[in-house]
PDB file of C-alpha atoms and ligand atoms in Angstrom:
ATOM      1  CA  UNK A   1      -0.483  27.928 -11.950  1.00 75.00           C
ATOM      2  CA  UNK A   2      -1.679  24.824 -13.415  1.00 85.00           C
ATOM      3  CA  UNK A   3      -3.105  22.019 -10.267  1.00 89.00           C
ATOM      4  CA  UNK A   4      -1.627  18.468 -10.987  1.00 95.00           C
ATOM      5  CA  UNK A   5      -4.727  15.694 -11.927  1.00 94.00           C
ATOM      6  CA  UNK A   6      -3.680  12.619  -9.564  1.00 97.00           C
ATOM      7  CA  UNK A   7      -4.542   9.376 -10.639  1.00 97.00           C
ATOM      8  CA  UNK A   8      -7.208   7.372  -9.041  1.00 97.00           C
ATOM      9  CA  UNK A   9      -4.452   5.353  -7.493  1.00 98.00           C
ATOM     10  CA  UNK A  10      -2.520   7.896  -6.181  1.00 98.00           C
ATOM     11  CA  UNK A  11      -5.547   9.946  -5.155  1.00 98.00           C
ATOM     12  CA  UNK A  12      -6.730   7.107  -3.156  1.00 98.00           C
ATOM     13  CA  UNK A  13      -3.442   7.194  -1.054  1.00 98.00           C
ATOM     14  CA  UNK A  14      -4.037  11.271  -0.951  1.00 98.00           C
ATOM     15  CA  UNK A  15      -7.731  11.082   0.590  1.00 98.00           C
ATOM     16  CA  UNK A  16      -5.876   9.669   3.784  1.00 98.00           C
ATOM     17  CA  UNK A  17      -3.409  12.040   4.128  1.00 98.00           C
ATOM     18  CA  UNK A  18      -4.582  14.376   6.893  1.00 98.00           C
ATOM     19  CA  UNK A  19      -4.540  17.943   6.669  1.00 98.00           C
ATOM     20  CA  UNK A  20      -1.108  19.807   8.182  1.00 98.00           C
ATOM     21  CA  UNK A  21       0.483  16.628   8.342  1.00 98.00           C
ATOM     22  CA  UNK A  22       4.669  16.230   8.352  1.00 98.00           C
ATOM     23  CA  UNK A  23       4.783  13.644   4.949  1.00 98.00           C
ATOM     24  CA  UNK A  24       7.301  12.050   3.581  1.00 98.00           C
ATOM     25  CA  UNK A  25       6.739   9.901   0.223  1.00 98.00           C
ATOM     26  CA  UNK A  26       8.893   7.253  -0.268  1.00 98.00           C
ATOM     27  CA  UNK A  27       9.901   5.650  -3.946  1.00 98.00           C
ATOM     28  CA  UNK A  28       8.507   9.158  -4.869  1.00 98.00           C
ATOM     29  CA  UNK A  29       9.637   8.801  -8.770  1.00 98.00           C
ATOM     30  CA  UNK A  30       7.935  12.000 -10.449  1.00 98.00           C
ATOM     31  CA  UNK A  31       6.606  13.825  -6.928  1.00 98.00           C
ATOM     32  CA  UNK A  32       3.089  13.955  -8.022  1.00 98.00           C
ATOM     33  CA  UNK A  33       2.055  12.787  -4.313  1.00 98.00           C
ATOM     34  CA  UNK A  34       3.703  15.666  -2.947  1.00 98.00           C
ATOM     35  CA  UNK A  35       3.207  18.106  -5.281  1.00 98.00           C
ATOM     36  CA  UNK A  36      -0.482  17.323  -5.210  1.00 98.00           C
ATOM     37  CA  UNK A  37      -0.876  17.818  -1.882  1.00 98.00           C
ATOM     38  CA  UNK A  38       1.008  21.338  -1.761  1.00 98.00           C
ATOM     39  CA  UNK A  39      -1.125  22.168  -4.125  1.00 97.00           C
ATOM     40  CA  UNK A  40      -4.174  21.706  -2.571  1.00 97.00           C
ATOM     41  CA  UNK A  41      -2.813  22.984   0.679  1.00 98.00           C
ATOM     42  CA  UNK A  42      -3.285  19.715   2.421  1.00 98.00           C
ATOM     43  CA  UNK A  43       0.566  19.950   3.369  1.00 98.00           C
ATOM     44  CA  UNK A  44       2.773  22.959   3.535  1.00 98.00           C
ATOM     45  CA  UNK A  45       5.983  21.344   2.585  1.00 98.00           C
ATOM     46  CA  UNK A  46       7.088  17.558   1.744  1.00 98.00           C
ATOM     47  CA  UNK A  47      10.107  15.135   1.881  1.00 98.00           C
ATOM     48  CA  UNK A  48      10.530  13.320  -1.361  1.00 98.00           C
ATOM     49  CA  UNK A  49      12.816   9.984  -1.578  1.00 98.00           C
ATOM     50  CA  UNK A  50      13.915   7.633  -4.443  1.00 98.00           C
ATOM     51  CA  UNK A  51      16.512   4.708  -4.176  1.00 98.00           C
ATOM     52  CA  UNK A  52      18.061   6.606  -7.973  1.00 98.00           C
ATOM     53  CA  UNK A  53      18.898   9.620  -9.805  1.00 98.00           C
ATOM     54  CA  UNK A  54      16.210   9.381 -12.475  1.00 98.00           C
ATOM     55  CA  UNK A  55      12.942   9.571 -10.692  1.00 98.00           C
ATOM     56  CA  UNK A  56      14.447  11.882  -7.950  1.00 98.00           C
ATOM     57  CA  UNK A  57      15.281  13.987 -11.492  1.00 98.00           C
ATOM     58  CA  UNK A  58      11.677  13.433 -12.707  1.00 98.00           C
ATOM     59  CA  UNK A  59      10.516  14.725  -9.331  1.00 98.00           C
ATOM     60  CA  UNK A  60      12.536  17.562  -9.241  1.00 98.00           C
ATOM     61  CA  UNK A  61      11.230  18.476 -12.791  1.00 98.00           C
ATOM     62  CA  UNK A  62       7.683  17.883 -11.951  1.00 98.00           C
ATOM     63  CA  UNK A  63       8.398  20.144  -8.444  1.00 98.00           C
ATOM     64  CA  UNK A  64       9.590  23.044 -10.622  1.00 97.00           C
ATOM     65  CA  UNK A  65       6.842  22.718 -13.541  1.00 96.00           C
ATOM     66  CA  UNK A  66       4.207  23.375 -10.440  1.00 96.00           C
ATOM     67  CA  UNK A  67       6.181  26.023  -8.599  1.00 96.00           C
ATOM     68  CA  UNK A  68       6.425  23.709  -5.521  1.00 97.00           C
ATOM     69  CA  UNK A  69      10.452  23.030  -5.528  1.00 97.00           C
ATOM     70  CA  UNK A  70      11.314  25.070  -2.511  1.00 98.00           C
ATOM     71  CA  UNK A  71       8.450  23.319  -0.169  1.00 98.00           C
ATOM     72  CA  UNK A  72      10.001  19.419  -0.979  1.00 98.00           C
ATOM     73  CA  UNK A  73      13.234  18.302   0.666  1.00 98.00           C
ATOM     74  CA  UNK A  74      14.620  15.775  -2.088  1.00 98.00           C
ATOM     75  CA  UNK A  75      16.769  12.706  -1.000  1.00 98.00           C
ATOM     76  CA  UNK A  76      18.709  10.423  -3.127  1.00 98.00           C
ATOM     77  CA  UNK A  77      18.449   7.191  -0.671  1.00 98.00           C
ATOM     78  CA  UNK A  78      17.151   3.538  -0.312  1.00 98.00           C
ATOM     79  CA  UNK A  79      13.876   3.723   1.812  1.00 98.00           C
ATOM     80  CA  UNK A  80      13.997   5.935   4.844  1.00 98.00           C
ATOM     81  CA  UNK A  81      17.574   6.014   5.154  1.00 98.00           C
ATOM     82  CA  UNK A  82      17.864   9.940   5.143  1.00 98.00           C
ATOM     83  CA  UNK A  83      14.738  10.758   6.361  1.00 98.00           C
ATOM     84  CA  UNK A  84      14.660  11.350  10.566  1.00 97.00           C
ATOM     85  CA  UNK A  85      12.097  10.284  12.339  1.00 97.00           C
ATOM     86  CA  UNK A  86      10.927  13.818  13.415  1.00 96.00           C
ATOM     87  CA  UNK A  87      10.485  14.642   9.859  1.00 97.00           C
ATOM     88  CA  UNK A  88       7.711  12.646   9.192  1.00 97.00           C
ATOM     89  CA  UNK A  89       4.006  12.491  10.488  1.00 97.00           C
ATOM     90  CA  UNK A  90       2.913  10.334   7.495  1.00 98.00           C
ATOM     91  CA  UNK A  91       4.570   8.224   5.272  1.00 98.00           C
ATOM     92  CA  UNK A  92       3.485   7.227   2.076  1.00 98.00           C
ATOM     93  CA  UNK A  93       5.249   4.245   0.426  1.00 99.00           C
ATOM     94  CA  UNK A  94       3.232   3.362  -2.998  1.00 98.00           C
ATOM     95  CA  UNK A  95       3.644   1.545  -6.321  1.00 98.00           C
ATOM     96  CA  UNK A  96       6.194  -1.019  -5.102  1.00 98.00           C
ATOM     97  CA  UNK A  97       5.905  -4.351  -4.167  1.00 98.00           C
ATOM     98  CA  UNK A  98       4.746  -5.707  -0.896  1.00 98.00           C
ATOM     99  CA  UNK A  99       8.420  -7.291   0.154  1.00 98.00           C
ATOM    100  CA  UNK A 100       9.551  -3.939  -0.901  1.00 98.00           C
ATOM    101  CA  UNK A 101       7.991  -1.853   1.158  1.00 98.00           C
ATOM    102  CA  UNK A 102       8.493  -4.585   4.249  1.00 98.00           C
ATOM    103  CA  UNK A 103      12.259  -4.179   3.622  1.00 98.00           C
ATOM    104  CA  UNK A 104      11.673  -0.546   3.679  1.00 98.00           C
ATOM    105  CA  UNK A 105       9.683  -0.555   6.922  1.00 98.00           C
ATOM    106  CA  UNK A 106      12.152  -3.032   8.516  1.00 98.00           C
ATOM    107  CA  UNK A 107      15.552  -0.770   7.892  1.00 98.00           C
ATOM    108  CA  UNK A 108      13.199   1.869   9.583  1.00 98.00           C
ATOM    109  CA  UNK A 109      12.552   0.178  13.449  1.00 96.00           C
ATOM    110  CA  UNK A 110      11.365   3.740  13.749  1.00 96.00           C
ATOM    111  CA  UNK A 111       8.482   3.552  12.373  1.00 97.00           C
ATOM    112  CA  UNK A 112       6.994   1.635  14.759  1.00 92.00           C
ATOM    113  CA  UNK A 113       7.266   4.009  17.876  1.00 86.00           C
ATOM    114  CA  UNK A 114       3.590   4.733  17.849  1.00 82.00           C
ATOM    115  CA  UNK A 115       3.966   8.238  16.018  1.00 89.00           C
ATOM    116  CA  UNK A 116       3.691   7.228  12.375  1.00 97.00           C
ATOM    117  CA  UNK A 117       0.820   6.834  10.125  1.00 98.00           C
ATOM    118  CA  UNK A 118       1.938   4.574   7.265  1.00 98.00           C
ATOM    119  CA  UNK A 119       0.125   4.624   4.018  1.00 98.00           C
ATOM    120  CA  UNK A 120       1.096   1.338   1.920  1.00 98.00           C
ATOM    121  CA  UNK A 121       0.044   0.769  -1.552  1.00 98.00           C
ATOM    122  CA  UNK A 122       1.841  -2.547  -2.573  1.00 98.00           C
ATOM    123  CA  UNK A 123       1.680  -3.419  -6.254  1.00 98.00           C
ATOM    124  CA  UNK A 124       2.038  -6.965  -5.303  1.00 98.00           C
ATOM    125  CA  UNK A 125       2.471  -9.756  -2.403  1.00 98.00           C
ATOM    126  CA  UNK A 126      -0.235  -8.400  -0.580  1.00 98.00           C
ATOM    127  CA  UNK A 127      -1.122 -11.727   1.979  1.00 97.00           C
ATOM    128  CA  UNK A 128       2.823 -11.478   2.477  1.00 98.00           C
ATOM    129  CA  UNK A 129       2.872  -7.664   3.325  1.00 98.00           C
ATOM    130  CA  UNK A 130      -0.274  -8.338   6.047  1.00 98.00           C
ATOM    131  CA  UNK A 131       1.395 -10.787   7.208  1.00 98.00           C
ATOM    132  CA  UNK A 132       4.407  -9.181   8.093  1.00 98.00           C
ATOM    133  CA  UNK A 133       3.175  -6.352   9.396  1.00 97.00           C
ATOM    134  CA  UNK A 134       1.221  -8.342  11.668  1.00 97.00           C
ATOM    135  CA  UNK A 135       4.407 -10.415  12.693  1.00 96.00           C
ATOM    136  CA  UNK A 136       6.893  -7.099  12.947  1.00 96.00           C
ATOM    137  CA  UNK A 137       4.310  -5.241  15.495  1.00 95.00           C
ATOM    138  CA  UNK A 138       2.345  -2.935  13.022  1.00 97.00           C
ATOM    139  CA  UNK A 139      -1.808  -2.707  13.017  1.00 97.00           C
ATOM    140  CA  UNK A 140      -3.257  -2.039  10.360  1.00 97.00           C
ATOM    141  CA  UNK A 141      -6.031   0.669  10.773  1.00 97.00           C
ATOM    142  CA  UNK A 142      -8.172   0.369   7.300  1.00 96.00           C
ATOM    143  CA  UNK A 143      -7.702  -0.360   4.139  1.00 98.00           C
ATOM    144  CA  UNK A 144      -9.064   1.619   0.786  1.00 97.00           C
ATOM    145  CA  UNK A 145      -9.578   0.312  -2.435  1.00 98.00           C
ATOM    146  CA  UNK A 146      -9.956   2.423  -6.131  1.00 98.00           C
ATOM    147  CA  UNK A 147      -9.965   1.313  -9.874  1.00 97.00           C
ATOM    148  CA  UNK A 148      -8.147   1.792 -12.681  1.00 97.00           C
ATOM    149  CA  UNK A 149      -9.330  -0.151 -15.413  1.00 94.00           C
ATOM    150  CA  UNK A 150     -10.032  -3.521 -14.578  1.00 93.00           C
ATOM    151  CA  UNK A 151      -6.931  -3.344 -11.906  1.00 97.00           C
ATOM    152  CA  UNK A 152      -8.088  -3.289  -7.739  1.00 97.00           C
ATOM    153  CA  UNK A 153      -5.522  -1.035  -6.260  1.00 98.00           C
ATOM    154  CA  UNK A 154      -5.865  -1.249  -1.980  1.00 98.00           C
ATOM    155  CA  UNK A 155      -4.322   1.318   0.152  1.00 98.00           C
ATOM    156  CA  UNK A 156      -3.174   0.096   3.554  1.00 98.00           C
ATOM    157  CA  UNK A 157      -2.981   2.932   6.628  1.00 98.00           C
ATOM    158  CA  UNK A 158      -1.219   1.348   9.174  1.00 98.00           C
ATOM    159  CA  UNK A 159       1.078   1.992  12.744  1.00 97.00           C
ATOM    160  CA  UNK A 160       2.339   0.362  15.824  1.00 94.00           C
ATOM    161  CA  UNK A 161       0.400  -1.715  17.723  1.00 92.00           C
ATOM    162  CA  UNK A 162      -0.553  -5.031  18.396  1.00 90.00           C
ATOM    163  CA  UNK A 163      -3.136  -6.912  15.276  1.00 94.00           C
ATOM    164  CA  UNK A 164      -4.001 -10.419  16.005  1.00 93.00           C
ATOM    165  CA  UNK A 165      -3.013 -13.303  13.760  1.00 95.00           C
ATOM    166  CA  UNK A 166      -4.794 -13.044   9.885  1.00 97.00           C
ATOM    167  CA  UNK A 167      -6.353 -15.526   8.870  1.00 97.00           C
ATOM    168  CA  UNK A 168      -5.311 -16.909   5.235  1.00 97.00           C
ATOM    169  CA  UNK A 169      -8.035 -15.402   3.558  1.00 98.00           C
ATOM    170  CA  UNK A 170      -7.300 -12.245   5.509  1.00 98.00           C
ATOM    171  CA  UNK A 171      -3.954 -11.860   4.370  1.00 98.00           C
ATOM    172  CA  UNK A 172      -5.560 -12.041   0.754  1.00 98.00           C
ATOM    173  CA  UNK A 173      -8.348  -9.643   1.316  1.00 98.00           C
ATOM    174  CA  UNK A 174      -7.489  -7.744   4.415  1.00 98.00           C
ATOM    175  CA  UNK A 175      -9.972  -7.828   7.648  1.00 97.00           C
ATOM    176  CA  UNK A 176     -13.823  -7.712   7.453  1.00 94.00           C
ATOM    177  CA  UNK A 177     -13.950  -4.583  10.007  1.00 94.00           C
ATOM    178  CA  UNK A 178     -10.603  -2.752   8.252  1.00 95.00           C
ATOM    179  CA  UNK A 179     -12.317  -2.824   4.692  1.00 92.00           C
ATOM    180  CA  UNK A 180     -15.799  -2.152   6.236  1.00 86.00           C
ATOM    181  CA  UNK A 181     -18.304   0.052   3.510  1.00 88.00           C
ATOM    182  CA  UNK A 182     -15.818   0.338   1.369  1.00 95.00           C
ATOM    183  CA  UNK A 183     -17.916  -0.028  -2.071  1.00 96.00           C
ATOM    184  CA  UNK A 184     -15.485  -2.281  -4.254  1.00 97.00           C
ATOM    185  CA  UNK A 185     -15.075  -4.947  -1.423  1.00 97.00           C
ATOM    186  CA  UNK A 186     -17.385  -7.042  -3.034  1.00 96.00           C
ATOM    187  CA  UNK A 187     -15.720  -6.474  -6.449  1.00 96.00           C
ATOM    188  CA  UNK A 188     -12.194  -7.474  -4.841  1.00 97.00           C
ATOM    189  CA  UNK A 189     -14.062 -10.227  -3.288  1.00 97.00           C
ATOM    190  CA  UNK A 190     -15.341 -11.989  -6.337  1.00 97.00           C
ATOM    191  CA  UNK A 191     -11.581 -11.269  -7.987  1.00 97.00           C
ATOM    192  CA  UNK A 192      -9.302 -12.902  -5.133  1.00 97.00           C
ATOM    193  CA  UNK A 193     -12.116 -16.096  -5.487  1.00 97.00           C
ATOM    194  CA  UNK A 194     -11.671 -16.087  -9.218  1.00 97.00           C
ATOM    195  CA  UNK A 195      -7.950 -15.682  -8.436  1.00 96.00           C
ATOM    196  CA  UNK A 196      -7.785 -18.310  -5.712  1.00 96.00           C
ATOM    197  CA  UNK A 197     -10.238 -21.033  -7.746  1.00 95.00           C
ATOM    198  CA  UNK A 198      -7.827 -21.149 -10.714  1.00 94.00           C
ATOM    199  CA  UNK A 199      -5.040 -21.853  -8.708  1.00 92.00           C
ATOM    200  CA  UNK A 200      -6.616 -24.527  -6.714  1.00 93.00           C
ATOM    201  CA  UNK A 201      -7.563 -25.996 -10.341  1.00 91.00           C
ATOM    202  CA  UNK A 202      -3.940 -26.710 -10.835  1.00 85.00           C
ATOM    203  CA  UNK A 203      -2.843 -27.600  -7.283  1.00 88.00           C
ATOM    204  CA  UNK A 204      -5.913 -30.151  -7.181  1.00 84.00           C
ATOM    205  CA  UNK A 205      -4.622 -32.173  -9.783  1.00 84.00           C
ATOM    206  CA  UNK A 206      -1.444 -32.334  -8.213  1.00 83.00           C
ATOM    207  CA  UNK A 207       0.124 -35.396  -6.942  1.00 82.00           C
ATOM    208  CA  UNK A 208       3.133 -34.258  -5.652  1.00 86.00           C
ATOM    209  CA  UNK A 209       3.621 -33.990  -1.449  1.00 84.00           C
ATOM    210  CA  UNK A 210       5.423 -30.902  -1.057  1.00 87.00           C
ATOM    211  CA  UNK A 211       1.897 -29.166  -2.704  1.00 84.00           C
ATOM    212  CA  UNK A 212      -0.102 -30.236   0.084  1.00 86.00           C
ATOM    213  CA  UNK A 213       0.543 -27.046   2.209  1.00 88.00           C
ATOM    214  CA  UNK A 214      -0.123 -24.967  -0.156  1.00 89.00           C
ATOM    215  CA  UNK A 215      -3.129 -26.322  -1.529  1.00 91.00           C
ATOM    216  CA  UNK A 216      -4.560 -26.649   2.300  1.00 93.00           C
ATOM    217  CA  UNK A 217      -3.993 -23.214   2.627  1.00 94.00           C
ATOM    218  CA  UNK A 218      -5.386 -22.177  -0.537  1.00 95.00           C
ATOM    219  CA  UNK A 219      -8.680 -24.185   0.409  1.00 95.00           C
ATOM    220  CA  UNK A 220      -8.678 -22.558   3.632  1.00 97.00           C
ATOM    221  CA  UNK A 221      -8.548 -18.895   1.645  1.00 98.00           C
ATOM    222  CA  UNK A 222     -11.326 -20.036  -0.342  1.00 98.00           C
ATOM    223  CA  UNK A 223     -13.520 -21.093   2.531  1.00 98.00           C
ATOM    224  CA  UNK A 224     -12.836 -17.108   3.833  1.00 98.00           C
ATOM    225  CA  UNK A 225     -13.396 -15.604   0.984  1.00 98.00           C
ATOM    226  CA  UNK A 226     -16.824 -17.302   0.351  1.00 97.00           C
ATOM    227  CA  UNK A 227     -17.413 -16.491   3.996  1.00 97.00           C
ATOM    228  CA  UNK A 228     -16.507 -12.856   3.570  1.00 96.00           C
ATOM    229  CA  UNK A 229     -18.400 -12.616   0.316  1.00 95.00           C
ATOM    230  CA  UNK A 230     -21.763 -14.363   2.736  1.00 94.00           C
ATOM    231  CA  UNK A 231     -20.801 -11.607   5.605  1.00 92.00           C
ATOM    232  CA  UNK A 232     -20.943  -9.285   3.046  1.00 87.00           C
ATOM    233  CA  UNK A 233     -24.440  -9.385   0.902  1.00 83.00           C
ATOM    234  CA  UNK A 234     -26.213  -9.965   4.669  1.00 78.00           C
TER     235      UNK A 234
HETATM  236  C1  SAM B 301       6.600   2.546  -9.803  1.00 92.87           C
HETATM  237  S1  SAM B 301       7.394   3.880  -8.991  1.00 92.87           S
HETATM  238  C2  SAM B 301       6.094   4.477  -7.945  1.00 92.87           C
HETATM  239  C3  SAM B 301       6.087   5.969  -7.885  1.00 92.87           C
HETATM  240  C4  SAM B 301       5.007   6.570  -6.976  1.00 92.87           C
HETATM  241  N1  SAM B 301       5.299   6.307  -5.586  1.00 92.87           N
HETATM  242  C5  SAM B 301       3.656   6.031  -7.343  1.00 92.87           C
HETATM  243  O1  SAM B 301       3.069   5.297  -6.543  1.00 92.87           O
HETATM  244  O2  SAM B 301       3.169   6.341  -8.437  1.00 92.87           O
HETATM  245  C6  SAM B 301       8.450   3.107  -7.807  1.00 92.87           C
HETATM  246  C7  SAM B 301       9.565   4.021  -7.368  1.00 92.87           C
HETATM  247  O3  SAM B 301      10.119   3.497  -6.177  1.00 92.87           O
HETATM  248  C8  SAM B 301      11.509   3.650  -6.228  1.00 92.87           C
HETATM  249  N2  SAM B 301      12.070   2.673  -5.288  1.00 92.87           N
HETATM  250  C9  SAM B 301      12.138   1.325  -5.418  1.00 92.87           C
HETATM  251  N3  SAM B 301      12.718   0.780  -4.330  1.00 92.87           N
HETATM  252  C10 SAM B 301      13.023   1.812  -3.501  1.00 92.87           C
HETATM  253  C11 SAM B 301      13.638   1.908  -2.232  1.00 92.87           C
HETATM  254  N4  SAM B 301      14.079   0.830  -1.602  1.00 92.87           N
HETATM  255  N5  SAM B 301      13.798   3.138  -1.679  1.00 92.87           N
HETATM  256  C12 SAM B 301      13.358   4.248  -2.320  1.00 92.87           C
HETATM  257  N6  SAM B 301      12.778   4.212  -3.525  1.00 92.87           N
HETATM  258  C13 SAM B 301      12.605   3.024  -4.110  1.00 92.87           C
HETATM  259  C14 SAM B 301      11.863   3.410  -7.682  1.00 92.87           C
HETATM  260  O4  SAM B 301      13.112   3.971  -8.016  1.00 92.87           O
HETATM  261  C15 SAM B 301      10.694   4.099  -8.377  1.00 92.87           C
HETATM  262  O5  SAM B 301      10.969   5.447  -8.650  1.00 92.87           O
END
């Protein structure tokens, strides 16, 4: 039988997987996750969800094309609705956006009883993601980054337990000590400064009060960043 090729993405979020873990994936649209890790024996079996018919089809297909389709529980649902606690050592929720996959996690107070390894790869609203986590009682335990193109993709592992406050340019870029070694920090560095430096160009020229937070806050990410980038090349 054929092996499935994962993107680098999506291998990214695989490398943390652990071996003989319960897994779940989340928003699983065609199963490759899953059906990867069958594959490679990393996992006996799977859950598989998806919030509609198509992808849960797609998965379903992609199950059967790899032989896999009696290892994966499917489930039509939003989030972790149909998926019990007890079923699940790892989670993976990946490709959505970062208020996504907070909704997810909040409908889900379960996963923050101190058995779950989370694996989070928002597409977007990153700082607000962190940020929540770090308000709703999650740590988060590293972070991984991997290319595709010119696009940064970060995986998040995270569980219960207490994370102090971020700091602005934390919630951009994640901690120091989470990201630590990882060899496109620097890269992801230099793009969130890029990132941050344009929008300050607009916001400076501002006159208009209700811009003021937001361009102190912005400042105060682009102080962290540079500091990062300093901590970083020492
Ligand atoms: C872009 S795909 C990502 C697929 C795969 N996880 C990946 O990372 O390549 C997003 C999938 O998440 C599903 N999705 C979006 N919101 C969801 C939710 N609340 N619960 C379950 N699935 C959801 C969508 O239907 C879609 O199939």
């Amino acid at each position: 039988m054929k092996h499935i090729e994962l993107s680098p993405r999506l291998r990214a979020v695989a490398e943390l997987v652990p071996s003989g873990t319960r897994f779940a994936d989340v928003g699983t649209d065609h199963a490759y996750l899953p059906v990867y890790l069958i594959q490679e024996g990393i996992i006996s079996g799977a859950v598989a969800s998806d919030l509609r018919e198509g992808p849960l089809d797609r998965a379903r297909q992609t199950a059967e094309r790899y032989g896999v389709t009696d290892k994966i529980s499917f489930r039509l649902c939003d989030g972790l609705d149909r998926v019990a606690p007890e079923e699940a050592e790892t989670i993976a929720i990946a490709g959505m956006g970062g208020e996504t996959i907070a909704a997810i996690l909040g409908a889900a107070p379960w996963t923050k009883l101190g058995e779950h390894r989370l694996l989070l790869q928002p597409m977007s609203a990153l700082p607000e993601l962190r940020s929540w986590l770090q308000k709703a009682g999650y740590v988060i335990r590293k972070e991984r980054l991997c290319q595709e193109g010119k696009t940064i993709y970060t995986v998040i592992e995270a569980g219960h337990g207490e994370m102090p406050p971020l700091s602005p340019a934390e919630c951009w870029a994640g901690r120091q000590d989470t990201c630590a070694g990882d060899p496109l920090r620097p890269t992801l560095l230099a793009h969130l400064l890029r990132r941050v430096e344009r929008a300050l160009t607009g916001i400076r020229q501002s006159a208009r009060p209700e811009d003021i937070p937001w361009k102190d806050e912005l400042e105060q990410v682009r102080t962290g960043l540079i500091a990062m980038q300093e901590e970083e090349t020492k």
